[in-house]
PDB file of C-alpha atoms and ligand atoms in Angstrom:
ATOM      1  CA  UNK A   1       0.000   0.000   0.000  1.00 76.00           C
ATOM      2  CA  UNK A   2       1.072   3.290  -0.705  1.00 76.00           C
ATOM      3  CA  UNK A   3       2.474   5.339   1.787  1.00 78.00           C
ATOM      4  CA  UNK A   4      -0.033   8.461   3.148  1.00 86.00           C
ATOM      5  CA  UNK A   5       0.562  11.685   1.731  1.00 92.00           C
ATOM      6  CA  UNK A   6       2.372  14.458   4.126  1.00 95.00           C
ATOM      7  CA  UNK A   7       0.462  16.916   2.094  1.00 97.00           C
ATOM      8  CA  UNK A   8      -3.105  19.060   3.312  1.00 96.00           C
ATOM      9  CA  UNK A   9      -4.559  19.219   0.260  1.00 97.00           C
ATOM     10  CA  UNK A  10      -7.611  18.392  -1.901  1.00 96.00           C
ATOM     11  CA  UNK A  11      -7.725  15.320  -4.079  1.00 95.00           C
ATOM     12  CA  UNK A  12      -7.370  17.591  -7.154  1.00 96.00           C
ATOM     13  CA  UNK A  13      -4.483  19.561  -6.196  1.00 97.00           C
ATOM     14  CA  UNK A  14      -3.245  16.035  -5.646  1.00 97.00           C
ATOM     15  CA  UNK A  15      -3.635  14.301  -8.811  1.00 97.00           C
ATOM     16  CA  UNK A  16      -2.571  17.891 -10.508  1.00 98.00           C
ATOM     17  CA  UNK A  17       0.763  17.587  -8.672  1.00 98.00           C
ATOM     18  CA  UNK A  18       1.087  13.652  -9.483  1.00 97.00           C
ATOM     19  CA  UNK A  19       0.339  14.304 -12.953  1.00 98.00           C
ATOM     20  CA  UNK A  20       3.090  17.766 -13.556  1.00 98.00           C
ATOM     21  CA  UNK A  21       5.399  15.037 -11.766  1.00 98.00           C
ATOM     22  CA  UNK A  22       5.091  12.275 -14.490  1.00 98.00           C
ATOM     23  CA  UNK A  23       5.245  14.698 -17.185  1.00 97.00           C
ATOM     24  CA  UNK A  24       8.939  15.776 -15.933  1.00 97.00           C
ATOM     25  CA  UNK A  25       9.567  12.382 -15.261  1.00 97.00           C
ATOM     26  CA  UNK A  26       9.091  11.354 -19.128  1.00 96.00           C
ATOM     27  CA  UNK A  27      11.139  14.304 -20.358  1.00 94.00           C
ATOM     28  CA  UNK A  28      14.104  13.402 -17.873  1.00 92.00           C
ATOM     29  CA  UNK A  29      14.087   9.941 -18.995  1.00 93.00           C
ATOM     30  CA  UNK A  30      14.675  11.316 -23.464  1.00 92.00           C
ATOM     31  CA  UNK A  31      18.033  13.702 -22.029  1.00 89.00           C
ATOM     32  CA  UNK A  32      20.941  12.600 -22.669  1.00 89.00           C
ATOM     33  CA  UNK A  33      22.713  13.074 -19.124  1.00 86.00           C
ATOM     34  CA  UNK A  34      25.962  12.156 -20.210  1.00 84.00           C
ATOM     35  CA  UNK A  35      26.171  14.427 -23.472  1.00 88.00           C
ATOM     36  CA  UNK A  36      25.058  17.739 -22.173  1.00 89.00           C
ATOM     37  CA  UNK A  37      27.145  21.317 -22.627  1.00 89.00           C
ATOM     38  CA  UNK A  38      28.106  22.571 -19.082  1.00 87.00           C
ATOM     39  CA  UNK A  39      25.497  24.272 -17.211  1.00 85.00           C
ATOM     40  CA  UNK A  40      25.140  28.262 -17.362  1.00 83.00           C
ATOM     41  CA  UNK A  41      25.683  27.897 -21.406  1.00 91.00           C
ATOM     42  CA  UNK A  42      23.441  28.744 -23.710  1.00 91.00           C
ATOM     43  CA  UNK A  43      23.146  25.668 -25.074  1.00 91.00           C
ATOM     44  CA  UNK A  44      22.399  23.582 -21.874  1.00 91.00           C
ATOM     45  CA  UNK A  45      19.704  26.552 -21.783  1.00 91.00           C
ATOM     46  CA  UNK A  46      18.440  25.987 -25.171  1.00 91.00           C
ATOM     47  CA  UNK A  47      17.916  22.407 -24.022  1.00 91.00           C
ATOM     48  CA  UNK A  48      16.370  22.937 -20.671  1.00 92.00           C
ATOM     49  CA  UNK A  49      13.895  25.547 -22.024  1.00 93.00           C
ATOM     50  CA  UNK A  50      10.932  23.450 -22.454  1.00 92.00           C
ATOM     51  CA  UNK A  51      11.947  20.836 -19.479  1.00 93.00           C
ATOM     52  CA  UNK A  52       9.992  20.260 -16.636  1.00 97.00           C
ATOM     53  CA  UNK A  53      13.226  19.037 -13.989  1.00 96.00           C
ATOM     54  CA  UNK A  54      10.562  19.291 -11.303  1.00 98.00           C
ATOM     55  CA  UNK A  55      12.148  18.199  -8.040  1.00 98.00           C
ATOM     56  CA  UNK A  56      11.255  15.022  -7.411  1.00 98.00           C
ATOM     57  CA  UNK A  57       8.100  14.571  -5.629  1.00 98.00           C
ATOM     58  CA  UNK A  58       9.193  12.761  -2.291  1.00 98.00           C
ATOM     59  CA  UNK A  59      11.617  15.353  -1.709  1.00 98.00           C
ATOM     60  CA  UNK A  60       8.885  18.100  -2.636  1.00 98.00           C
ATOM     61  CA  UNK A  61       6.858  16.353  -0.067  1.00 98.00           C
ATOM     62  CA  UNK A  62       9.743  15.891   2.882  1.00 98.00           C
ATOM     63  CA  UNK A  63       9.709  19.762   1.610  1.00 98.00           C
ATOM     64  CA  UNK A  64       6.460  20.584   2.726  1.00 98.00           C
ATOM     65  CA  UNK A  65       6.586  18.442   5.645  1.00 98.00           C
ATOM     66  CA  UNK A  66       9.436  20.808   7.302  1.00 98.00           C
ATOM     67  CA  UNK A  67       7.852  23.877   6.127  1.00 98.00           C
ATOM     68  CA  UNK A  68       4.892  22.769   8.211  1.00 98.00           C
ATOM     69  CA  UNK A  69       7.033  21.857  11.329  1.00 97.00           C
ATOM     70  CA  UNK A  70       9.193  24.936  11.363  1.00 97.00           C
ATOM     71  CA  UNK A  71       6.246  27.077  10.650  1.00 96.00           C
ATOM     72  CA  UNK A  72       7.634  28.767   7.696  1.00 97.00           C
ATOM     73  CA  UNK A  73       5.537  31.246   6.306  1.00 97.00           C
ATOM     74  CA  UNK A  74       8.767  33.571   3.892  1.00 98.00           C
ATOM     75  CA  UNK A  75      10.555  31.323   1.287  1.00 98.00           C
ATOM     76  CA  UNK A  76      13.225  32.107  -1.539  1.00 98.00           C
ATOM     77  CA  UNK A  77      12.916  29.204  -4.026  1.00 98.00           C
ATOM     78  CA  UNK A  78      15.985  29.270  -6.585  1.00 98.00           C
ATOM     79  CA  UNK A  79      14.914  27.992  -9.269  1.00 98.00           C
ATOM     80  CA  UNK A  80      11.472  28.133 -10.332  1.00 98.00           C
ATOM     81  CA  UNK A  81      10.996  26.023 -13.882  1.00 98.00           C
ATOM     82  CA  UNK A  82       7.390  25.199 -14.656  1.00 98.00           C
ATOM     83  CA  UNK A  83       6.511  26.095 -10.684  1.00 98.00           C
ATOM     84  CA  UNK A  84       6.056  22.501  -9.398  1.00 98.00           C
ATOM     85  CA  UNK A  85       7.909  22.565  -6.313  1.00 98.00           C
ATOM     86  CA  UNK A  86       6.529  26.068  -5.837  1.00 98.00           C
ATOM     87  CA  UNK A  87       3.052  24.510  -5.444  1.00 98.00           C
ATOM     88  CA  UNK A  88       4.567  22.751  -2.570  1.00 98.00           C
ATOM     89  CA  UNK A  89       5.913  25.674  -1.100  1.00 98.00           C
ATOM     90  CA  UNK A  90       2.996  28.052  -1.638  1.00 98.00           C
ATOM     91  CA  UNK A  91       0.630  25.566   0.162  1.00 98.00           C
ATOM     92  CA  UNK A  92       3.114  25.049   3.074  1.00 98.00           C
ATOM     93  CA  UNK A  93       3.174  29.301   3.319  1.00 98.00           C
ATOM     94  CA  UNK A  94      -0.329  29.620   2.921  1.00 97.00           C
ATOM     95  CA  UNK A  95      -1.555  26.987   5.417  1.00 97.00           C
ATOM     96  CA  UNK A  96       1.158  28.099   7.610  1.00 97.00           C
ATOM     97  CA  UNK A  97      -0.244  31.595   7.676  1.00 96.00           C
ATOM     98  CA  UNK A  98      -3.587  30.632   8.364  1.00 95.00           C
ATOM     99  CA  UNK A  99      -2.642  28.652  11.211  1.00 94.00           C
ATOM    100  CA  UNK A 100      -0.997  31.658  12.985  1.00 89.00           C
ATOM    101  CA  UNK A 101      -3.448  34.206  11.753  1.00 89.00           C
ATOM    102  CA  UNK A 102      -4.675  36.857  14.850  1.00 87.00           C
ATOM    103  CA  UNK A 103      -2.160  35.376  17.173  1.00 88.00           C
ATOM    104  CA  UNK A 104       0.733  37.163  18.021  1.00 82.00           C
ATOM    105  CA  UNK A 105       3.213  35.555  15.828  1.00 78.00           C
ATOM    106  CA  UNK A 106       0.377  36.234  12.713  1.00 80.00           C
ATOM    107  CA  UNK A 107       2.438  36.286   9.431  1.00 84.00           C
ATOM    108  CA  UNK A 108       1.400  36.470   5.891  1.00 91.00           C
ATOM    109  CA  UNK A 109       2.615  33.724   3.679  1.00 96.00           C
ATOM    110  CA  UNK A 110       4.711  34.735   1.017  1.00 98.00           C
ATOM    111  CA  UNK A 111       7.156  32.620  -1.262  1.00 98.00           C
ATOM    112  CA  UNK A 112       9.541  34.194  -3.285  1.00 98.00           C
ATOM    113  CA  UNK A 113      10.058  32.753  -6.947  1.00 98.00           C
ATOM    114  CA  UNK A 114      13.013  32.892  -9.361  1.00 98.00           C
ATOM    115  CA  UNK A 115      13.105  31.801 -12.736  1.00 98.00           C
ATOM    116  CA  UNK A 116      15.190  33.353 -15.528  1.00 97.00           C
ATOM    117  CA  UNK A 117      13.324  32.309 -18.699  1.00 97.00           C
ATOM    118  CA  UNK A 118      10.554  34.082 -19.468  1.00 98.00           C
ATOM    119  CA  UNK A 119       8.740  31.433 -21.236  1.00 97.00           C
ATOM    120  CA  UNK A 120       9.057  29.091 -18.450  1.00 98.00           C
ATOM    121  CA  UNK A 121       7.860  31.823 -15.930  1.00 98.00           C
ATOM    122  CA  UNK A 122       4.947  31.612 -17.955  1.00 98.00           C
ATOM    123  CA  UNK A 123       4.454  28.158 -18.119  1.00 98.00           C
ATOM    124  CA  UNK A 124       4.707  28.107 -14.053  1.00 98.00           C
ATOM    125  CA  UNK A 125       1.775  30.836 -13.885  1.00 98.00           C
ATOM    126  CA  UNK A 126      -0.225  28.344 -15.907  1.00 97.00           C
ATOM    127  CA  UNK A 127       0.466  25.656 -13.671  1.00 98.00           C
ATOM    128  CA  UNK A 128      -0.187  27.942 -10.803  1.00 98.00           C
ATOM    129  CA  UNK A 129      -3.974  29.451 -11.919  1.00 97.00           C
ATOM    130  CA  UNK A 130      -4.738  25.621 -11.835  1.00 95.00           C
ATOM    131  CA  UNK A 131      -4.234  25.663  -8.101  1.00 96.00           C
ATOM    132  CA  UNK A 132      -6.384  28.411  -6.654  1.00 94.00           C
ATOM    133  CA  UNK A 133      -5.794  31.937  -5.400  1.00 94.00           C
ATOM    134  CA  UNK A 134      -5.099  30.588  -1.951  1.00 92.00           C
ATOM    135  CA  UNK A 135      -1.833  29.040  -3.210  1.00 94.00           C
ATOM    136  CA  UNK A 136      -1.428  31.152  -6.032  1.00 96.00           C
ATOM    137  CA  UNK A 137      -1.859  34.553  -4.076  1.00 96.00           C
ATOM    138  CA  UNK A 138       1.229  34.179  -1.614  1.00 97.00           C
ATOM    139  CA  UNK A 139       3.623  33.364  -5.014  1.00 98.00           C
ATOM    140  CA  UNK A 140       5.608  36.504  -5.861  1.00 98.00           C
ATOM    141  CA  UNK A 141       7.544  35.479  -9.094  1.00 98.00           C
ATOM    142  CA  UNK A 142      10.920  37.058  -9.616  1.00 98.00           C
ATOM    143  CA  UNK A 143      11.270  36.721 -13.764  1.00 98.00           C
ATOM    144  CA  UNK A 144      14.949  37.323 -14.444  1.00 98.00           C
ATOM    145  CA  UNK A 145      18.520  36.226 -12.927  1.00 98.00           C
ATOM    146  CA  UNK A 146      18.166  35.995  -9.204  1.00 98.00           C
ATOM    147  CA  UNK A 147      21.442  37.308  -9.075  1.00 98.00           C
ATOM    148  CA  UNK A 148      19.371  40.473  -9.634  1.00 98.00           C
ATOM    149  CA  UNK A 149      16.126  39.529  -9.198  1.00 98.00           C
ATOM    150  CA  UNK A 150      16.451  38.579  -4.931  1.00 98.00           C
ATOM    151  CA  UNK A 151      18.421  41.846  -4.194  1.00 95.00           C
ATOM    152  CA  UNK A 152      15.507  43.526  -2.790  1.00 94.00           C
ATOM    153  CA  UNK A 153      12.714  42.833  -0.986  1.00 95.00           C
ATOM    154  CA  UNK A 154      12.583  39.967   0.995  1.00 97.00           C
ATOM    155  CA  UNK A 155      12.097  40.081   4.711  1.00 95.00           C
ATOM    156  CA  UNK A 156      13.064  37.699   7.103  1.00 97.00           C
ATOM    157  CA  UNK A 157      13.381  34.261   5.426  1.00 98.00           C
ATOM    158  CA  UNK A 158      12.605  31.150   6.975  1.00 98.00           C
ATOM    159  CA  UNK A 159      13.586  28.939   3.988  1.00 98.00           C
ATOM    160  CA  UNK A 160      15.236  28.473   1.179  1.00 98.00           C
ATOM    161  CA  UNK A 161      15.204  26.253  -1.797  1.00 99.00           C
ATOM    162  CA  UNK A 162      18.347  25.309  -3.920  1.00 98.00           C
ATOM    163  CA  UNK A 163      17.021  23.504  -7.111  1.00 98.00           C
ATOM    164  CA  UNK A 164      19.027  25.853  -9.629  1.00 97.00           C
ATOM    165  CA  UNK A 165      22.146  25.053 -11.833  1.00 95.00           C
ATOM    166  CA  UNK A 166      24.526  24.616  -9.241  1.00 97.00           C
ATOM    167  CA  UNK A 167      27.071  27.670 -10.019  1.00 96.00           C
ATOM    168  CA  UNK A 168      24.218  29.639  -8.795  1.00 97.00           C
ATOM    169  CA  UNK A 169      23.797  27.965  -5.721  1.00 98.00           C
ATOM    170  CA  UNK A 170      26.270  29.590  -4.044  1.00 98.00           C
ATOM    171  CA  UNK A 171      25.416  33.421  -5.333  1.00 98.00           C
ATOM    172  CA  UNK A 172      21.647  32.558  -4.342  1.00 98.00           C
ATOM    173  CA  UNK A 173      22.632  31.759  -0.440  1.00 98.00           C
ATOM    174  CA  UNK A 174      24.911  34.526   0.176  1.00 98.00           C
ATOM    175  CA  UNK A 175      21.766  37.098  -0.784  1.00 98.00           C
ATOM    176  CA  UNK A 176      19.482  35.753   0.990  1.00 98.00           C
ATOM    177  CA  UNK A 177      21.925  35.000   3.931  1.00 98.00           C
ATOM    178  CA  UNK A 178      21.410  38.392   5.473  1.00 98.00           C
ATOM    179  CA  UNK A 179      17.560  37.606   5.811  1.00 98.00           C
ATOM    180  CA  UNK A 180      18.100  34.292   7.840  1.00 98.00           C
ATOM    181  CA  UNK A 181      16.004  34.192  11.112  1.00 98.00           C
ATOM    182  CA  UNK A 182      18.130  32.065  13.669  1.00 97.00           C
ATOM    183  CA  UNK A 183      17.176  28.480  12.467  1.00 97.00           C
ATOM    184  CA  UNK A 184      16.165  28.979   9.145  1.00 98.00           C
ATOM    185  CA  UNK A 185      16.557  26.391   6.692  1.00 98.00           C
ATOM    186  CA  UNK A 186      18.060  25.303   3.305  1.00 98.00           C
ATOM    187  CA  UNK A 187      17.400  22.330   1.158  1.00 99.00           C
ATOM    188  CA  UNK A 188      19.993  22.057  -1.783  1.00 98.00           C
ATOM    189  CA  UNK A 189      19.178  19.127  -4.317  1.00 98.00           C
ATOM    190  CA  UNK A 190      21.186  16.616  -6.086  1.00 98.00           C
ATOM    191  CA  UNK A 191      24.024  17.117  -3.507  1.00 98.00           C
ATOM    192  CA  UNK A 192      25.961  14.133  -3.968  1.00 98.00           C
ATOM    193  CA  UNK A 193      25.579  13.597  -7.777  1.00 96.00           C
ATOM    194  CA  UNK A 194      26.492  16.938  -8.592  1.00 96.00           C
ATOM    195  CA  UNK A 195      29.358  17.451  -5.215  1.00 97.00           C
ATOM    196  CA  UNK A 196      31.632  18.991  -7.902  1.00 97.00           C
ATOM    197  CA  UNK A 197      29.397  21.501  -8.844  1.00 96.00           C
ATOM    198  CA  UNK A 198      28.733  22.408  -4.630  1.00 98.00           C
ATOM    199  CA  UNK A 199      32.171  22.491  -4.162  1.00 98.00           C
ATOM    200  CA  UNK A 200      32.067  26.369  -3.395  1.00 98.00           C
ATOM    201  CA  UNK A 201      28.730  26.166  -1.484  1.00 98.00           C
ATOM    202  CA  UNK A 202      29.913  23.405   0.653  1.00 98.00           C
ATOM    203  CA  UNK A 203      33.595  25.040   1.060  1.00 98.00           C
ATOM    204  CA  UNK A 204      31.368  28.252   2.378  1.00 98.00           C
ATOM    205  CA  UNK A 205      28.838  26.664   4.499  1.00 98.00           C
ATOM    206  CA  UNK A 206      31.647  24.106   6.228  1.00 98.00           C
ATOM    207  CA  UNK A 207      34.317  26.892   6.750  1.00 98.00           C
ATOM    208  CA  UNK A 208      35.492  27.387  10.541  1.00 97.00           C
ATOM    209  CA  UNK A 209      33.240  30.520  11.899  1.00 97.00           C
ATOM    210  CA  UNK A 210      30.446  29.651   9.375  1.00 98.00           C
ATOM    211  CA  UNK A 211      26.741  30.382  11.016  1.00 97.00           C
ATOM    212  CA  UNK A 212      25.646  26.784   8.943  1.00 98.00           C
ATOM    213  CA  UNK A 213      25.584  23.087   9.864  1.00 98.00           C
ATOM    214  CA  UNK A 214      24.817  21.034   6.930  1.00 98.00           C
ATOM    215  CA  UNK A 215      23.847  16.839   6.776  1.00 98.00           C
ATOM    216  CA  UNK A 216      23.233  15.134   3.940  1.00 98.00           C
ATOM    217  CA  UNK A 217      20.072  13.260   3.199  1.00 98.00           C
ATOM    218  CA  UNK A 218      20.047   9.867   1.359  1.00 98.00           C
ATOM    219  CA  UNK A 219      17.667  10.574  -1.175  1.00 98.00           C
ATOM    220  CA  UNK A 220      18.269  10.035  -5.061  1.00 98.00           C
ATOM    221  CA  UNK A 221      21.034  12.002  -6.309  1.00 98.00           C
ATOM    222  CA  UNK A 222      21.651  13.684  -2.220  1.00 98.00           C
ATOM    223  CA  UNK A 223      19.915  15.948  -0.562  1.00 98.00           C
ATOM    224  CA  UNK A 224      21.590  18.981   1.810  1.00 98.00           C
ATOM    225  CA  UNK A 225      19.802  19.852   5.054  1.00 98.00           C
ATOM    226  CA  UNK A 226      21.852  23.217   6.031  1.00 98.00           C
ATOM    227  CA  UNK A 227      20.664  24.721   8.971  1.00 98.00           C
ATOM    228  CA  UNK A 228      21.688  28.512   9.722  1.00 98.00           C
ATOM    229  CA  UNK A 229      22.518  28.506  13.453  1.00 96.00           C
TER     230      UNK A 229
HETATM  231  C1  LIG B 301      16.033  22.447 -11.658  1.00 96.78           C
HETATM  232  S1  LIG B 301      15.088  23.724 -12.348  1.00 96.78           S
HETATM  233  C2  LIG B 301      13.952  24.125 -11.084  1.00 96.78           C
HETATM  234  C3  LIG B 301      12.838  23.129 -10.907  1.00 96.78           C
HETATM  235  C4  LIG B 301      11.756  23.570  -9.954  1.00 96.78           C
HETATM  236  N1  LIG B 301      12.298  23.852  -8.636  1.00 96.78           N
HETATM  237  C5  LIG B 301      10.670  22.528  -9.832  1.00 96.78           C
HETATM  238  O1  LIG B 301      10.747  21.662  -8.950  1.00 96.78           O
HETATM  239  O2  LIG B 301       9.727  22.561 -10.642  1.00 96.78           O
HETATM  240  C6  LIG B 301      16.199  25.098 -12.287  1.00 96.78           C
HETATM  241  C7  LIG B 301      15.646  26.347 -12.968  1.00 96.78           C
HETATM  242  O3  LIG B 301      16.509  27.448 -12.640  1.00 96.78           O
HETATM  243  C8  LIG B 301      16.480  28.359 -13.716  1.00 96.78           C
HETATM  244  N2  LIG B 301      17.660  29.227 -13.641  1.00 96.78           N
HETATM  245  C9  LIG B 301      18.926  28.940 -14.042  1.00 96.78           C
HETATM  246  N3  LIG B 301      19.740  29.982 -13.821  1.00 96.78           N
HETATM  247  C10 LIG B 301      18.985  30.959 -13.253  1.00 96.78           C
HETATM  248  C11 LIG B 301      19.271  32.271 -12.788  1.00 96.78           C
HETATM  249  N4  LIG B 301      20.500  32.810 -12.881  1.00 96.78           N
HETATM  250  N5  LIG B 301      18.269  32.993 -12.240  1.00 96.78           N
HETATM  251  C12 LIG B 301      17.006  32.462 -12.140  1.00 96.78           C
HETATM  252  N6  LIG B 301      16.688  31.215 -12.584  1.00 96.78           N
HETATM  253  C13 LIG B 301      17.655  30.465 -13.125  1.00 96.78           C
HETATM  254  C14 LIG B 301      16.481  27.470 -14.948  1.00 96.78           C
HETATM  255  O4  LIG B 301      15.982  28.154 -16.085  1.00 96.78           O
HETATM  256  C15 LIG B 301      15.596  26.297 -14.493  1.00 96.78           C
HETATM  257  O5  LIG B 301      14.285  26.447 -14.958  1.00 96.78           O
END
């Protein structure tokens, strides 16, 4: 039998989320891993333009499970795509905010999206009027590079998502690092696979004085828990 779902949400939203999932799934299994230009080219760009690469939906749902237990109600994703794993994190913000709403720690929910391509920008707003204003209202999409795009704006985080090409990883920390509440909390995906790439972030976050701790998770491909202290 299949495991319960961690997720609060209606048997549509559900099957909408199952169903973006399977569609990335089928592209990822047509691209040539081995063959591709390095990331940041154009061409790996020209490639990825019309690709899903959702994050994988048990780690979208471990996701939403932490959101939920550390009450986080300000994200930065990095990364957007086609806005799957934002879905996760807009419903975590939202449901989070209602929870606290007219008690003293009362936040609005608020998750802050980055995507560079326009077209796939657009193709995540798509996704996201399928999902209802609830979810969709607390999205505030960031079209452009987030190395410009999350310089402004962004109140205390509580979370942050590292799904992006990984020579943006570590650019995309240090700007939101100034925003950190004590304990907030980043995910970074595909840590183990793709270690060369984190070199730099992990070189950061481990350095003697650093404010992180960082474990890895054994999901596919490694997954970073890095929690700022
Ligand atoms: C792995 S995908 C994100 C998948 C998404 N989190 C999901 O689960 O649906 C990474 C995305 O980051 C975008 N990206 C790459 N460089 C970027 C940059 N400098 N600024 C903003 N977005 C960027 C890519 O276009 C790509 O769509």
């Amino acid at each position: 039998m299949a495991p319960p779902t961690p997720l609060t949400a209606t048997p549509h939203l559900l099957a909408f989320l199952q169903d973006l999932h399977s569609k990335s799934l089928n592209q990822e299994s047509k691209i040539e891993w081995n063959s591709l230009p390095g990331q940041t080219t154009n061409e790996f760009d020209n490639i990825m333009r019309d690709k899903f690469i959702a994050l994988d939906q048990d780690k979208c749902e471990l996701i939403y499970h932490m959101l939920r237990s550390i009450n986080a109600t300000t994200i930065v994703e990095a990364g957007t795509s086609f806005g799957v794993s934002t879905i996760y994190l807009a419903l975590a913000a939202a449901q989070n905010a209602a929870r606290g709403a007219g008690t003293s720690t009362s936040s609005t929910g608020r998750v802050v999206a980055t995507e560079k391509e326009p077209s796939k920008a657009a193709e995540a707003q798509k996704n996201w009027q399928q999902v209802g204003e609830e979810i969709q209202g607390v999205i505030d999409l960031r079209i452009g590079d987030l190395r410009e795009t999350l310089g402004k704006d962004l109140g205390t985080v509580d979370f942050l998502l590292l799904d992006i090409w990984t020579p943006l990883a570590l650019p995309a920390l240090k700007l939101v690092e100034p925003h950190f509440r004590p304990g907030a909390m980043v995910i970074a995906d595909n840590t183990v696979k793709a270690a060369a790439g984190y070199a730099e972030l992990f070189a950061y976050v481990d350095a003697p004085g650093s404010q992180f701790r960082r474990v890895t998770m054994p999901y596919a491909g490694g997954l970073d828990m890095i929690v700022y202290q």
